Amino acid sequence: MSGPDVETPSAIQICRIMRPDDANVAGHVHVGTILKMIEEAGAIISTRHCNSQNGERCVAALARVERTDFLSPMCIGEVAHVSAEITYTSKHSVEVQVNVLSENILTEPNTVSYSQSSLIHLVGPSDCTLHGFVHGGVTMKLMDEVAGIVAARHCKTNIVTASVDAINFHDKIRKGFVITISGQMTFTRISPWRSRSWWTPTLLWTARRSATGPPVPSSPTCR
């Protein structure tokens, strides 16, 4: 592998709203929570890069953390934006630089375009059934989280979900997929507001192979 030959995106950004179980009693987010998000972003972009080359499919694993500086605390209710970028590649390793920024969604402009938000989630074993498929509740939880970010950005106040229309699940999401959940404001008035969210799972690494050799692609797109 070499840097100039990379054909997949060399940078990604994931975001997540910080909840009470992410923080200590003072309301400040645990360092371990931030480090976990950093590792997850690095794993996604590194695995995508490694599998963009010809050869056996593989999953990238963390080997070393060079240095991490925490410049200011992150609080409950803020949105963490984690940006990961590949800075160096060699035959056996990938170096990734990760930056984390916090956003107070209650203090920014409330334009409809600004309110749009996306979330990327790496599906792990704890999200899945014994057969390796994601629980429907996990998907709905992520959709509600994105809708909450969109609504809070627009309304500049605390919000709750009042109603959920019909949700259609067109295909299974498997362990190892990366789910991209996007939300946007579609209608507003004094009370209530309305937003729309949809999700798109993409295959991060292949869990099955064909009898003749190359991995079998199986990445559905559901909206």
XYZ file of N, CA, C and O in Angstrom, residues 49-189:
564
model
N -9.329 1.824 3.985
C -8.119 1.956 3.177
C -7.490 0.602 2.886
O -7.139 0.310 1.737
N -7.366 -0.237 3.919
C -6.720 -1.543 3.729
C -7.479 -2.412 2.743
O -6.874 -3.161 1.966
N -8.798 -2.315 2.727
C -9.597 -3.152 1.844
C -9.841 -2.511 0.487
O -10.572 -3.055 -0.332
N -9.251 -1.335 0.252
C -9.321 -0.738 -1.085
C -8.259 -1.326 -2.006
O -8.279 -1.103 -3.214
N -7.324 -2.088 -1.439
C -6.271 -2.716 -2.214
C -6.664 -4.153 -2.558
O -7.526 -4.749 -1.928
N -6.009 -4.705 -3.560
C -6.235 -6.105 -3.913
C -5.590 -7.006 -2.865
O -4.534 -6.698 -2.327
N -6.239 -8.106 -2.585
C -5.695 -9.032 -1.608
C -6.750 -9.467 -0.609
O -7.937 -9.196 -0.764
N -6.296 -10.139 0.445
C -7.213 -10.669 1.438
C -7.876 -9.551 2.227
O -7.246 -8.550 2.564
N -9.172 -9.735 2.509
C -9.901 -8.754 3.320
C -9.362 -8.762 4.741
O -8.976 -9.802 5.276
N -9.325 -7.613 5.386
C -8.785 -7.549 6.740
C -9.461 -6.425 7.515
O -10.149 -5.581 6.945
N -9.273 -6.447 8.823
C -9.796 -5.414 9.718
C -8.615 -4.757 10.421
O -7.767 -5.444 11.001
N -8.546 -3.439 10.368
C -7.446 -2.717 11.005
C -7.603 -2.752 12.522
O -8.712 -2.714 13.052
N -6.488 -2.831 13.230
C -6.487 -2.842 14.692
C -5.538 -1.765 15.202
O -4.524 -1.460 14.574
N -5.890 -1.174 16.343
C -5.071 -0.118 16.938
C -3.771 -0.701 17.479
O -3.778 -1.655 18.256
N -2.635 -0.119 17.074
C -1.340 -0.589 17.535
C -0.653 0.409 18.465
O 0.101 0.021 19.363
N -0.916 1.718 18.279
C -0.217 2.723 19.080
C -0.976 4.043 19.036
O -1.519 4.419 17.997
N -1.018 4.727 20.169
C -1.533 6.096 20.242
C -0.348 7.003 20.539
O 0.288 6.880 21.593
N -0.059 7.902 19.611
C 1.143 8.725 19.724
C 1.015 9.757 20.847
O 1.795 9.813 21.763
N -0.004 10.632 20.749
C -0.192 11.661 21.766
C -1.615 12.188 21.677
O -2.170 12.322 20.588
N -2.214 12.472 22.839
C -3.573 13.012 22.873
C -3.604 14.196 23.831
O -3.259 14.048 25.010
N -3.990 15.362 23.332
C -4.100 16.570 24.149
C -5.564 16.960 24.286
O -6.281 17.076 23.281
N -6.010 17.185 25.522
C -7.377 17.612 25.783
C -7.345 19.082 26.192
O -6.883 19.428 27.282
N -7.835 19.958 25.311
C -7.674 21.397 25.508
C -8.787 22.006 26.351
O -8.570 23.022 27.018
N -9.969 21.435 26.317
C -11.075 21.950 27.126
C -12.088 20.828 27.337
O -12.183 19.909 26.516
N -12.860 20.900 28.430
C -13.821 19.825 28.709
C -15.004 19.848 27.756
O -15.376 20.888 27.215
N -15.608 18.672 27.561
C -16.829 18.533 26.775
C -17.947 18.166 27.746
O -17.736 17.388 28.670
N -19.131 18.738 27.531
C -20.205 18.602 28.502
C -21.389 17.811 27.943
O -21.533 17.647 26.732
N -22.242 17.350 28.853
C -23.470 16.653 28.474
C -24.322 17.568 27.592
O -24.469 18.753 27.860
N -24.875 17.000 26.509
C -25.724 17.762 25.607
C -24.995 18.348 24.422
O -25.628 18.762 23.446
N -23.673 18.413 24.488
C -22.899 18.902 23.351
C -22.714 17.781 22.333
O -22.780 16.597 22.668
N -22.475 18.173 21.083
C -22.247 17.207 20.009
C -20.743 17.124 19.742
O -20.092 18.153 19.515
N -20.218 15.917 19.798
C -18.801 15.698 19.504
C -18.635 15.418 18.019
O -19.286 14.533 17.469
N -17.780 16.189 17.359
C -17.437 15.989 15.952
C -16.023 15.410 15.895
O -15.066 16.072 16.286
N -15.907 14.188 15.410
C -14.617 13.494 15.348
C -14.196 13.392 13.894
O -14.858 12.730 13.089
N -13.103 14.051 13.535
C -12.589 14.042 12.161
C -11.314 13.210 12.105
O -10.378 13.446 12.879
N -11.289 12.236 11.208
C -10.127 11.359 11.057
C -9.578 11.473 9.642
O -10.342 11.498 8.671
N -8.266 11.540 9.532
C -7.609 11.686 8.234
C -6.358 10.824 8.188
O -5.566 10.814 9.136
N -6.187 10.089 7.091
C -4.978 9.287 6.901
C -3.814 10.211 6.538
O -3.898 10.985 5.590
N -2.727 10.136 7.300
C -1.567 10.994 7.063
C -0.360 10.232 6.532
O 0.576 10.835 6.011
N -0.369 8.892 6.684
C 0.787 8.108 6.216
C 0.353 6.654 6.072
O -0.425 6.146 6.882
N 0.835 6.005 5.029
C 0.595 4.573 4.856
C 1.888 3.869 4.471
O 2.757 4.454 3.820
N 2.017 2.628 4.908
C 3.141 1.777 4.506
C 2.587 0.392 4.216
O 1.373 0.187 4.194
N 3.460 -0.567 4.026
C 3.017 -1.905 3.662
C 2.264 -2.591 4.786
O 1.392 -3.434 4.549
N 2.584 -2.226 6.018
C 1.994 -2.934 7.150
C 1.273 -2.020 8.138
O 0.790 -2.504 9.168
N 1.196 -0.734 7.876
C 0.577 0.158 8.859
C -0.064 1.367 8.187
O 0.251 1.711 7.045
N -0.975 1.976 8.916
C -1.650 3.197 8.490
C -1.624 4.175 9.655
O -1.957 3.809 10.787
N -1.204 5.407 9.395
C -1.196 6.435 10.434
C -2.380 7.359 10.219
O -2.616 7.844 9.106
N -3.130 7.593 11.270
C -4.344 8.406 11.190
C -4.262 9.530 12.218
O -3.907 9.300 13.373
N -4.598 10.740 11.782
C -4.691 11.878 12.694
C -6.162 12.175 12.954
O -6.966 12.252 12.027
N -6.508 12.319 14.227
C -7.906 12.517 14.616
C -8.031 13.801 15.422
O -7.256 14.037 16.360
N -9.003 14.638 15.065
C -9.318 15.851 15.810
C -10.749 15.759 16.322
O -11.638 15.286 15.613
N -10.974 16.224 17.539
C -12.305 16.200 18.151
C -12.710 17.620 18.525
O -11.966 18.320 19.212
N -13.877 18.045 18.061
C -14.425 19.352 18.401
C -15.793 19.165 19.046
O -16.534 18.243 18.688
N -16.144 20.041 19.984
C -17.465 19.993 20.604
C -18.309 21.159 20.103
O -17.790 22.237 19.812
N -19.611 20.931 20.007
C -20.540 21.951 19.535
C -21.721 22.045 20.489
O -22.342 21.035 20.816
N -22.029 23.242 20.934
C -23.238 23.479 21.719
C -24.357 23.804 20.744
O -24.414 24.905 20.186
N -25.256 22.862 20.524
C -26.259 23.019 19.481
C -27.356 23.996 19.866
O -28.231 24.307 19.045
N -27.336 24.505 21.099
C -28.356 25.462 21.533
C -27.944 26.915 21.309
O -28.733 27.823 21.552
N -26.715 27.144 20.833
C -26.228 28.524 20.720
C -25.830 28.919 19.313
O -25.261 29.984 19.117
N -26.118 28.071 18.310
C -25.733 28.359 16.929
C -26.944 28.858 16.141
O -28.081 28.762 16.590
N -26.734 29.422 14.912
C -27.866 29.899 14.101
C -28.863 28.786 13.821
O -28.504 27.616 13.744
N -30.141 29.145 13.652
C -31.176 28.121 13.484
C -31.708 28.069 12.066
O -32.903 27.949 11.832
N -30.827 28.164 11.075
C -31.251 27.999 9.689
C -31.533 26.526 9.422
O -30.957 25.638 10.056
N -32.413 26.257 8.459
C -32.765 24.879 8.142
C -31.554 24.112 7.637
O -31.320 22.955 7.992
N -30.733 24.755 6.790
C -29.552 24.068 6.250
C -28.554 23.750 7.354
O -27.923 22.685 7.350
N -28.418 24.642 8.328
C -27.499 24.371 9.431
C -28.007 23.220 10.294
O -27.227 22.448 10.855
N -29.320 23.076 10.406
C -29.904 22.057 11.280
C -29.654 20.639 10.794
O -29.761 19.685 11.561
N -29.361 20.449 9.522
C -29.120 19.110 8.993
C -27.940 18.457 9.709
O -26.984 19.121 10.094
N -28.036 17.139 9.894
C -26.988 16.443 10.629
C -26.867 15.011 10.142
O -27.822 14.446 9.599
N -25.696 14.431 10.304
C -25.457 13.033 9.959
C -24.673 12.377 11.085
O -23.910 13.026 11.801
N -24.859 11.080 11.228
C -24.175 10.305 12.254
C -23.682 9.006 11.633
O -24.402 8.375 10.854
N -22.464 8.626 11.947
C -21.890 7.363 11.463
C -21.676 6.447 12.656
O -21.090 6.841 13.658
N -22.164 5.210 12.542
C -22.074 4.249 13.651
C -21.509 2.931 13.139
O -22.011 2.363 12.173
N -20.474 2.453 13.790
C -19.881 1.154 13.478
C -20.605 0.079 14.283
O -20.623 0.119 15.515
N -21.224 -0.864 13.598
C -22.024 -1.890 14.256
C -21.115 -2.906 14.945
O -20.279 -3.550 14.303
N -21.287 -3.030 16.249
C -20.492 -3.972 17.024
C -21.326 -5.129 17.544
O -22.551 -5.150 17.384
N -20.700 -6.098 18.200
C -21.427 -7.275 18.710
C -22.554 -6.910 19.677
O -23.590 -7.567 19.708
N -22.361 -5.865 20.490
C -23.391 -5.502 21.475
C -24.647 -4.933 20.829
O -25.689 -4.834 21.480
N -24.561 -4.555 19.546
C -25.725 -4.031 18.826
C -26.549 -5.138 18.183
O -27.620 -4.862 17.640
N -26.049 -6.362 18.215
C -26.608 -7.428 17.371
C -27.262 -8.551 18.176
O -27.002 -8.723 19.372
N -28.064 -9.315 17.478
C -28.642 -10.529 18.033
C -27.590 -11.640 18.026
O -26.460 -11.443 17.559
N -27.981 -12.823 18.503
C -27.059 -13.957 18.500
C -26.683 -14.365 17.080
O -25.664 -15.026 16.867
N -27.505 -14.006 16.091
C -27.240 -14.365 14.698
C -26.459 -13.275 13.955
O -26.237 -13.391 12.751
N -26.063 -12.204 14.647
C -25.225 -11.189 14.026
C -25.969 -10.105 13.284
O -25.355 -9.372 12.508
N -27.291 -9.962 13.515
C -28.074 -8.907 12.879
C -28.410 -7.832 13.909
O -28.676 -8.126 15.077
N -28.433 -6.576 13.453
C -28.669 -5.458 14.361
C -30.103 -5.475 14.894
O -31.049 -5.703 14.138
N -30.250 -5.207 16.183
C -31.576 -5.048 16.764
C -32.265 -3.837 16.135
O -31.641 -2.791 15.925
N -33.559 -3.975 15.843
C -34.296 -2.839 15.306
C -34.291 -1.654 16.248
O -34.268 -0.494 15.814
N -34.278 -1.916 17.547
C -34.244 -0.837 18.521
C -32.980 -0.006 18.450
O -33.002 1.200 18.716
N -31.851 -0.629 18.096
C -30.593 0.108 17.956
C -30.707 1.104 16.810
O -30.307 2.272 16.927
N -31.255 0.646 15.677
C -31.427 1.534 14.529
C -32.363 2.686 14.870
O -32.078 3.852 14.533
N -33.481 2.399 15.533
C -34.432 3.458 15.877
C -33.841 4.433 16.890
O -34.119 5.636 16.847
N -33.011 3.946 17.798
C -32.344 4.815 18.757
C -31.422 5.801 18.049
O -31.378 6.996 18.374
N -30.671 5.321 17.061
C -29.779 6.195 16.302
C -30.570 7.230 15.502
O -30.185 8.402 15.405
N -31.685 6.792 14.910
C -32.532 7.720 14.162
C -33.085 8.810 15.072
O -33.111 9.995 14.709
N -33.506 8.430 16.280
C -34.031 9.411 17.223
C -32.936 10.373 17.672
O -33.185 11.570 17.870
N -31.718 9.870 17.822
C -30.606 10.720 18.237
C -30.316 11.789 17.188
O -30.113 12.958 17.513
N -30.309 11.388 15.911
C -30.069 12.358 14.844
C -31.214 13.368 14.769
O -30.998 14.577 14.638
N -32.460 12.879 14.861
C -33.607 13.782 14.827
C -33.549 14.767 15.990
O -33.905 15.944 15.842
N -33.082 14.312 17.149
C -32.947 15.200 18.296
C -31.922 16.290 18.077
O -32.129 17.446 18.478
N -30.796 15.939 17.446
C -29.771 16.947 17.141
C -30.331 17.986 16.176
O -30.159 19.198 16.363
N -31.010 17.522 15.126
C -31.590 18.437 14.136
C -32.580 19.397 14.807
O -32.539 20.614 14.596
N -33.481 18.849 15.619
C -34.509 19.672 16.246
C -33.912 20.653 17.253
O -34.317 21.822 17.315
N -32.944 20.193 18.065
C -32.329 21.073 19.053
C -31.545 22.187 18.396
O -31.542 23.325 18.868
N -30.873 21.891 17.292
C -30.152 22.931 16.558
C -31.108 24.015 16.070
O -30.791 25.195 16.098
N -32.274 23.595 15.621
C -33.216 24.549 15.046
C -33.983 25.326 16.124
O -34.190 26.529 16.002
N -34.395 24.634 17.180
C -35.273 25.249 18.188
C -34.515 25.960 19.301
O -35.089 26.784 20.012
N -33.246 25.600 19.517
C -32.438 26.190 20.582
C -33.051 25.973 21.970
O -33.060 26.860 22.814
N -33.594 24.809 22.194
C -34.153 24.461 23.493
C -34.183 22.944 23.622
O -33.907 22.228 22.652
N -34.484 22.448 24.801
C -34.599 21.007 24.993
C -35.836 20.491 24.268
O -36.892 21.133 24.287
N -35.729 19.346 23.640
C -36.837 18.791 22.856
C -37.032 17.322 23.217
O -36.138 16.665 23.758
N -38.222 16.800 22.924
C -38.526 15.380 23.101
C -39.276 14.901 21.870
O -39.897 15.686 21.153
N -39.212 13.601 21.612
C -39.953 13.006 20.501
C -41.416 12.851 20.902
O -41.724 12.263 21.936
N -42.322 13.392 20.073
C -43.750 13.341 20.368
C -44.461 12.257 19.583
O -45.452 11.692 20.045
N -43.980 11.939 18.374
C -44.658 10.953 17.532
C -43.675 10.402 16.513
O -42.774 11.108 16.060
N -43.859 9.138 16.173
C -43.037 8.492 15.150
C -43.964 7.856 14.127
O -44.836 7.052 14.497
N -43.809 8.229 12.858
C -44.596 7.622 11.796
C -44.105 6.195 11.532
O -43.162 5.722 12.168
N -44.713 5.539 10.547
C -44.338 4.164 10.210
C -42.874 4.087 9.794
O -42.356 4.965 9.103
N -42.194 3.045 10.237
C -40.797 2.792 9.880
C -40.732 1.449 9.172
O -41.171 0.433 9.722
N -40.193 1.432 7.973
C -40.052 0.200 7.191
C -38.597 -0.258 7.200
O -37.698 0.515 6.864
N -38.369 -1.503 7.576
C -37.038 -2.092 7.556
C -36.956 -3.004 6.332
O -37.566 -4.078 6.309
N -36.202 -2.586 5.311
C -36.183 -3.300 4.040
C -35.169 -4.440 3.995
O -35.296 -5.340 3.185
N -34.154 -4.389 4.841
C -33.143 -5.439 4.819
C -32.445 -5.486 6.173
O -32.556 -4.555 6.976
N -31.724 -6.564 6.419
C -31.004 -6.735 7.670
C -29.696 -5.942 7.641
O -29.075 -5.792 6.598
N -29.287 -5.466 8.801
C -27.969 -4.851 8.967
C -27.121 -5.821 9.764
O -27.546 -6.300 10.822
N -25.926 -6.096 9.290
C -25.086 -7.112 9.908
C -23.958 -6.489 10.731
O -23.596 -5.339 10.542
N -23.449 -7.288 11.618
C -22.276 -6.895 12.400
C -21.123 -6.565 11.460
O -20.849 -7.298 10.510
N -20.442 -5.440 11.719
C -19.341 -5.024 10.859
C -19.732 -3.977 9.839
O -18.865 -3.432 9.168
N -21.034 -3.691 9.711
C -21.460 -2.631 8.809
C -21.235 -1.268 9.464
O -21.185 -1.144 10.685
N -21.091 -0.255 8.632
C -21.089 1.131 9.092
C -22.416 1.745 8.675
O -22.753 1.765 7.493
N -23.198 2.219 9.642
C -24.492 2.828 9.355
C -24.331 4.340 9.306
O -23.786 4.940 10.237
N -24.794 4.952 8.239
C -24.821 6.404 8.122
C -26.266 6.872 8.270
O -27.114 6.508 7.465
N -26.544 7.654 9.304
C -27.891 8.156 9.563
C -27.883 9.660 9.302
O -27.096 10.391 9.895
N -28.760 10.123 8.416
C -28.841 11.539 8.071
C -30.215 12.071 8.439
O -31.228 11.391 8.255
N -30.263 13.295 8.945
C -31.522 13.915 9.320
C -31.605 15.336 8.800
O -30.592 16.037 8.710
N -32.814 15.775 8.467
C -33.017 17.147 8.026
C -34.408 17.621 8.431
O -35.331 16.826 8.575
N -34.549 18.934 8.641
C -35.823 19.521 8.997
C -36.705 19.586 7.754
O -36.272 20.037 6.691
N -37.951 19.113 7.863
C -38.866 19.133 6.719
C -40.070 20.043 6.956
O -40.732 20.436 5.998
N -40.364 20.377 8.207
C -41.516 21.238 8.476
C -41.378 21.830 9.869
O -40.957 21.132 10.802
N -41.705 23.107 10.034
C -41.664 23.727 11.355
C -42.868 24.639 11.543
O -43.405 25.201 10.587
N -43.280 24.775 12.792
C -44.251 25.773 13.210
C -44.059 25.982 14.706
O -43.144 25.404 15.305
